[in-house]
Amino acid sequence: YVAVDFDAEVNRLKALPEEVRECYKLPDGSQVALSDEGVRCAELLFNPSLFGAGSRRLPGIHQMVYDCIAACDLDCRRELWSSICVTGSNSMFRGTSERMKVELNKLQGGSESVPAYGLRLQAIFPPGRRSSVWDGGSVLASLTAYKGCGLSAAEYQEYGPGGIHSRSQYCTYASP
């Protein structure tokens, strides 16, 4: 799960005695008690540097969203702030929406709960987001304009993941 305040949550979890920690039963029947491991995994979405990126400071998902909106024309930023849509399996972590809103509010110059400049932050987390990336890819692949732009399994085996780059530069999709 994603903690709104990572440091406070890690300290709280480390202080718990082992008997009250969350236990999970593994497929082989053994059990494992987790302390702060569960919250540390999801924290990488917001603080990738925890993984050990060396001297590089990698942006979290909240910073990438902020940077994308900041790079747009001033005229459309207000609308973009009110229509952020977060999808994919990682958005399914409990607490992701709350943390995203808190971090984006802070980046806007507001507090954890009050956005800056009267901007209405609206992060949308659709119910079907677990499979939305797959759904979108399958729709794209079914379009006649896309035929011939993907790699077959044999081509993937021959060229590897980089093969898609040489193919995709020649494929453009123009919406009707």
PDB file of C-alpha atoms in Angstrom:
ATOM      1  CA  TYR A   1       0.000   0.000   0.000  1.00  0.00           C
ATOM      2  CA  VAL A   2       0.978   3.659  -0.363  1.00  0.00           C
ATOM      3  CA  ALA A   3       1.377   5.760   2.769  1.00  0.00           C
ATOM      4  CA  VAL A   4       0.449   9.444   2.690  1.00  0.00           C
ATOM      5  CA  ASP A   5       3.376  10.131   5.074  1.00  0.00           C
ATOM      6  CA  PHE A   6       6.015   7.502   4.309  1.00  0.00           C
ATOM      7  CA  ASP A   7       8.472   8.260   7.128  1.00  0.00           C
ATOM      8  CA  ALA A   8       5.780   8.317   9.808  1.00  0.00           C
ATOM      9  CA  GLU A   9       4.311   5.039   8.530  1.00  0.00           C
ATOM     10  CA  VAL A  10       7.708   3.299   8.476  1.00  0.00           C
ATOM     11  CA  ASN A  11       8.376   4.413  12.057  1.00  0.00           C
ATOM     12  CA  ARG A  12       4.919   3.231  13.144  1.00  0.00           C
ATOM     13  CA  LEU A  13       5.370  -0.181  11.525  1.00  0.00           C
ATOM     14  CA  LYS A  14       8.878  -0.724  12.912  1.00  0.00           C
ATOM     15  CA  ALA A  15       7.578  -0.016  16.405  1.00  0.00           C
ATOM     16  CA  LEU A  16       4.973  -2.794  16.184  1.00  0.00           C
ATOM     17  CA  PRO A  17       5.824  -6.001  18.031  1.00  0.00           C
ATOM     18  CA  GLU A  18       6.255  -8.986  15.713  1.00  0.00           C
ATOM     19  CA  GLU A  19       3.126 -10.691  17.006  1.00  0.00           C
ATOM     20  CA  VAL A  20       0.834  -7.939  15.691  1.00  0.00           C
ATOM     21  CA  ARG A  21       2.516  -7.511  12.307  1.00  0.00           C
ATOM     22  CA  GLU A  22       0.578  -8.478   9.222  1.00  0.00           C
ATOM     23  CA  CYS A  23       1.166 -12.148   8.360  1.00  0.00           C
ATOM     24  CA  TYR A  24       0.849 -13.639   4.911  1.00  0.00           C
ATOM     25  CA  LYS A  25       0.551 -17.305   4.081  1.00  0.00           C
ATOM     26  CA  LEU A  26       2.766 -18.365   1.185  1.00  0.00           C
ATOM     27  CA  PRO A  27       1.840 -21.052  -1.375  1.00  0.00           C
ATOM     28  CA  ASP A  28       4.127 -23.592   0.326  1.00  0.00           C
ATOM     29  CA  GLY A  29       2.207 -23.128   3.588  1.00  0.00           C
ATOM     30  CA  SER A  30       4.847 -21.113   5.416  1.00  0.00           C
ATOM     31  CA  GLN A  31       4.043 -17.702   6.829  1.00  0.00           C
ATOM     32  CA  VAL A  32       5.911 -14.433   6.707  1.00  0.00           C
ATOM     33  CA  ALA A  33       5.374 -11.419   8.962  1.00  0.00           C
ATOM     34  CA  LEU A  34       5.936  -8.070   7.295  1.00  0.00           C
ATOM     35  CA  SER A  35       7.065  -4.903   8.981  1.00  0.00           C
ATOM     36  CA  ASP A  36       7.597  -1.979   6.616  1.00  0.00           C
ATOM     37  CA  GLU A  37       8.322  -3.986   3.443  1.00  0.00           C
ATOM     38  CA  GLY A  38       4.830  -3.541   2.023  1.00  0.00           C
ATOM     39  CA  VAL A  39       4.883   0.233   2.245  1.00  0.00           C
ATOM     40  CA  ARG A  40       8.488   0.442   0.993  1.00  0.00           C
ATOM     41  CA  CYS A  41       7.626  -1.350  -2.261  1.00  0.00           C
ATOM     42  CA  ALA A  42       4.942   1.122  -3.241  1.00  0.00           C
ATOM     43  CA  GLU A  43       7.007   4.107  -2.087  1.00  0.00           C
ATOM     44  CA  LEU A  44       9.249   3.569  -5.111  1.00  0.00           C
ATOM     45  CA  LEU A  45       6.472   5.063  -7.259  1.00  0.00           C
ATOM     46  CA  PHE A  46       6.888   8.388  -5.459  1.00  0.00           C
ATOM     47  CA  ASN A  47      10.557   8.151  -4.475  1.00  0.00           C
ATOM     48  CA  PRO A  48      12.472   5.943  -6.954  1.00  0.00           C
ATOM     49  CA  SER A  49      15.789   7.020  -5.412  1.00  0.00           C
ATOM     50  CA  LEU A  50      15.090   4.652  -2.508  1.00  0.00           C
ATOM     51  CA  PHE A  51      15.954   1.845  -4.893  1.00  0.00           C
ATOM     52  CA  GLY A  52      19.517   3.108  -5.168  1.00  0.00           C
ATOM     53  CA  ALA A  53      19.841   5.098  -8.353  1.00  0.00           C
ATOM     54  CA  GLY A  54      23.304   6.246  -7.331  1.00  0.00           C
ATOM     55  CA  SER A  55      23.786   9.982  -7.601  1.00  0.00           C
ATOM     56  CA  ARG A  56      20.868  10.377 -10.022  1.00  0.00           C
ATOM     57  CA  ARG A  57      17.719  11.878  -8.558  1.00  0.00           C
ATOM     58  CA  LEU A  58      14.825  10.166 -10.330  1.00  0.00           C
ATOM     59  CA  PRO A  59      11.407  11.847 -10.340  1.00  0.00           C
ATOM     60  CA  GLY A  60       8.412  10.134  -8.803  1.00  0.00           C
ATOM     61  CA  ILE A  61       5.116   9.784 -10.654  1.00  0.00           C
ATOM     62  CA  HIS A  62       3.751  12.918  -8.988  1.00  0.00           C
ATOM     63  CA  GLN A  63       6.748  14.961 -10.197  1.00  0.00           C
ATOM     64  CA  MET A  64       6.375  13.596 -13.735  1.00  0.00           C
ATOM     65  CA  VAL A  65       2.688  14.589 -13.808  1.00  0.00           C
ATOM     66  CA  TYR A  66       3.557  18.037 -12.467  1.00  0.00           C
ATOM     67  CA  ASP A  67       6.361  18.518 -15.017  1.00  0.00           C
ATOM     68  CA  CYS A  68       4.108  17.459 -17.909  1.00  0.00           C
ATOM     69  CA  ILE A  69       1.401  19.928 -16.922  1.00  0.00           C
ATOM     70  CA  ALA A  70       3.953  22.701 -16.274  1.00  0.00           C
ATOM     71  CA  ALA A  71       5.338  22.202 -19.799  1.00  0.00           C
ATOM     72  CA  CYS A  72       1.911  22.942 -21.325  1.00  0.00           C
ATOM     73  CA  ASP A  73       0.500  26.341 -22.268  1.00  0.00           C
ATOM     74  CA  LEU A  74      -0.762  28.388 -19.356  1.00  0.00           C
ATOM     75  CA  ASP A  75      -4.202  28.529 -20.954  1.00  0.00           C
ATOM     76  CA  CYS A  76      -4.829  24.803 -20.608  1.00  0.00           C
ATOM     77  CA  ARG A  77      -3.149  24.020 -17.259  1.00  0.00           C
ATOM     78  CA  ARG A  78      -6.236  24.639 -15.132  1.00  0.00           C
ATOM     79  CA  GLU A  79      -8.186  22.092 -17.163  1.00  0.00           C
ATOM     80  CA  LEU A  80      -5.310  19.605 -17.038  1.00  0.00           C
ATOM     81  CA  TRP A  81      -5.094  19.920 -13.246  1.00  0.00           C
ATOM     82  CA  SER A  82      -8.779  19.070 -13.031  1.00  0.00           C
ATOM     83  CA  SER A  83      -8.593  15.989 -15.254  1.00  0.00           C
ATOM     84  CA  ILE A  84      -5.626  13.837 -14.254  1.00  0.00           C
ATOM     85  CA  CYS A  85      -6.417  10.190 -14.982  1.00  0.00           C
ATOM     86  CA  VAL A  86      -4.247   7.536 -13.324  1.00  0.00           C
ATOM     87  CA  THR A  87      -4.465   3.972 -14.641  1.00  0.00           C
ATOM     88  CA  GLY A  88      -2.538   0.717 -14.623  1.00  0.00           C
ATOM     89  CA  SER A  89      -1.933  -1.951 -12.031  1.00  0.00           C
ATOM     90  CA  ASN A  90       0.332   0.166  -9.829  1.00  0.00           C
ATOM     91  CA  SER A  91      -2.521   2.608  -9.313  1.00  0.00           C
ATOM     92  CA  MET A  92      -4.349  -0.213  -7.535  1.00  0.00           C
ATOM     93  CA  PHE A  93      -2.183   0.104  -4.421  1.00  0.00           C
ATOM     94  CA  ARG A  94      -4.368   1.232  -1.516  1.00  0.00           C
ATOM     95  CA  GLY A  95      -3.659   4.916  -0.781  1.00  0.00           C
ATOM     96  CA  THR A  96      -2.293   5.839  -4.218  1.00  0.00           C
ATOM     97  CA  SER A  97      -5.000   8.408  -4.983  1.00  0.00           C
ATOM     98  CA  GLU A  98      -4.648  10.141  -1.611  1.00  0.00           C
ATOM     99  CA  ARG A  99      -0.865  10.300  -1.847  1.00  0.00           C
ATOM    100  CA  MET A 100      -0.949  11.551  -5.444  1.00  0.00           C
ATOM    101  CA  LYS A 101      -3.282  14.389  -4.469  1.00  0.00           C
ATOM    102  CA  VAL A 102      -1.160  15.333  -1.440  1.00  0.00           C
ATOM    103  CA  GLU A 103       2.088  15.377  -3.438  1.00  0.00           C
ATOM    104  CA  LEU A 104       0.609  17.323  -6.353  1.00  0.00           C
ATOM    105  CA  ASN A 105      -0.911  19.893  -3.988  1.00  0.00           C
ATOM    106  CA  LYS A 106       2.519  20.388  -2.396  1.00  0.00           C
ATOM    107  CA  LEU A 107       4.176  20.801  -5.808  1.00  0.00           C
ATOM    108  CA  GLN A 108       1.564  23.403  -6.755  1.00  0.00           C
ATOM    109  CA  GLY A 109       2.608  25.398  -3.708  1.00  0.00           C
ATOM    110  CA  GLY A 110      -0.405  24.502  -1.588  1.00  0.00           C
ATOM    111  CA  SER A 111      -0.672  22.446   1.563  1.00  0.00           C
ATOM    112  CA  GLU A 112      -1.360  18.716   1.763  1.00  0.00           C
ATOM    113  CA  SER A 113      -5.099  19.284   1.489  1.00  0.00           C
ATOM    114  CA  VAL A 114      -5.543  22.773   0.005  1.00  0.00           C
ATOM    115  CA  PRO A 115      -4.416  23.372  -3.594  1.00  0.00           C
ATOM    116  CA  ALA A 116      -2.530  26.542  -4.477  1.00  0.00           C
ATOM    117  CA  TYR A 117      -3.999  29.394  -6.517  1.00  0.00           C
ATOM    118  CA  GLY A 118      -7.520  28.049  -6.163  1.00  0.00           C
ATOM    119  CA  LEU A 119      -6.737  25.230  -8.593  1.00  0.00           C
ATOM    120  CA  ARG A 120      -9.111  22.312  -8.318  1.00  0.00           C
ATOM    121  CA  LEU A 121      -7.009  19.175  -8.436  1.00  0.00           C
ATOM    122  CA  GLN A 122      -8.992  16.208  -9.684  1.00  0.00           C
ATOM    123  CA  ALA A 123      -7.112  12.939  -9.956  1.00  0.00           C
ATOM    124  CA  ILE A 124      -9.368  10.271 -11.424  1.00  0.00           C
ATOM    125  CA  PHE A 125      -8.751   6.622 -10.643  1.00  0.00           C
ATOM    126  CA  PRO A 126     -11.249   4.707 -12.820  1.00  0.00           C
ATOM    127  CA  PRO A 127     -12.530   1.369 -11.476  1.00  0.00           C
ATOM    128  CA  GLY A 128     -11.317  -0.609 -14.511  1.00  0.00           C
ATOM    129  CA  ARG A 129      -7.803   0.831 -14.383  1.00  0.00           C
ATOM    130  CA  ARG A 130      -6.146  -2.504 -13.647  1.00  0.00           C
ATOM    131  CA  SER A 131      -6.566  -3.589 -17.255  1.00  0.00           C
ATOM    132  CA  SER A 132      -6.970  -0.239 -19.027  1.00  0.00           C
ATOM    133  CA  VAL A 133      -3.466  -0.284 -20.513  1.00  0.00           C
ATOM    134  CA  TRP A 134      -4.094  -3.762 -21.914  1.00  0.00           C
ATOM    135  CA  ASP A 135      -7.534  -2.712 -23.150  1.00  0.00           C
ATOM    136  CA  GLY A 136      -6.102   0.324 -24.934  1.00  0.00           C
ATOM    137  CA  GLY A 137      -3.337  -1.734 -26.521  1.00  0.00           C
ATOM    138  CA  SER A 138      -5.804  -4.324 -27.756  1.00  0.00           C
ATOM    139  CA  VAL A 139      -8.024  -1.618 -29.308  1.00  0.00           C
ATOM    140  CA  LEU A 140      -4.992  -0.047 -31.003  1.00  0.00           C
ATOM    141  CA  ALA A 141      -3.815  -3.405 -32.329  1.00  0.00           C
ATOM    142  CA  SER A 142      -7.264  -4.108 -33.808  1.00  0.00           C
ATOM    143  CA  LEU A 143      -7.309  -0.898 -35.884  1.00  0.00           C
ATOM    144  CA  THR A 144      -6.693  -1.380 -39.600  1.00  0.00           C
ATOM    145  CA  ALA A 145      -4.439   1.703 -39.607  1.00  0.00           C
ATOM    146  CA  TYR A 146      -2.161  -0.096 -37.123  1.00  0.00           C
ATOM    147  CA  LYS A 147      -1.795  -3.339 -39.090  1.00  0.00           C
ATOM    148  CA  GLY A 148       1.837  -3.974 -39.918  1.00  0.00           C
ATOM    149  CA  CYS A 149       3.137  -1.665 -37.178  1.00  0.00           C
ATOM    150  CA  GLY A 150       3.562  -4.319 -34.506  1.00  0.00           C
ATOM    151  CA  LEU A 151       6.082  -7.139 -34.296  1.00  0.00           C
ATOM    152  CA  SER A 152       5.213 -10.781 -34.735  1.00  0.00           C
ATOM    153  CA  ALA A 153       6.545 -13.240 -32.163  1.00  0.00           C
ATOM    154  CA  ALA A 154       9.136 -14.434 -34.685  1.00  0.00           C
ATOM    155  CA  GLU A 155      10.286 -10.862 -35.348  1.00  0.00           C
ATOM    156  CA  TYR A 156      10.520 -10.197 -31.622  1.00  0.00           C
ATOM    157  CA  GLN A 157      12.665 -13.304 -31.195  1.00  0.00           C
ATOM    158  CA  GLU A 158      14.931 -12.159 -34.024  1.00  0.00           C
ATOM    159  CA  TYR A 159      15.260  -8.434 -33.175  1.00  0.00           C
ATOM    160  CA  GLY A 160      14.428  -8.296 -29.455  1.00  0.00           C
ATOM    161  CA  PRO A 161      12.616  -5.432 -27.703  1.00  0.00           C
ATOM    162  CA  GLY A 162      14.518  -2.814 -29.730  1.00  0.00           C
ATOM    163  CA  GLY A 163      12.893  -4.081 -32.920  1.00  0.00           C
ATOM    164  CA  ILE A 164       9.724  -2.135 -32.194  1.00  0.00           C
ATOM    165  CA  HIS A 165      11.600   1.166 -32.417  1.00  0.00           C
ATOM    166  CA  SER A 166      12.679   0.620 -36.000  1.00  0.00           C
ATOM    167  CA  ARG A 167       9.156  -0.446 -36.967  1.00  0.00           C
ATOM    168  CA  SER A 168       7.239   2.264 -35.081  1.00  0.00           C
ATOM    169  CA  GLN A 169       9.085   5.202 -36.658  1.00  0.00           C
ATOM    170  CA  TYR A 170       7.382   4.363 -39.953  1.00  0.00           C
ATOM    171  CA  CYS A 171       3.928   3.848 -38.468  1.00  0.00           C
ATOM    172  CA  THR A 172       1.722   6.795 -37.680  1.00  0.00           C
ATOM    173  CA  TYR A 173      -1.887   6.705 -36.695  1.00  0.00           C
ATOM    174  CA  ALA A 174      -4.115   9.532 -37.767  1.00  0.00           C
ATOM    175  CA  SER A 175      -7.483   9.611 -36.084  1.00  0.00           C
ATOM    176  CA  PRO A 176     -10.484   9.803 -38.437  1.00  0.00           C
TER     177      PRO A 176
END
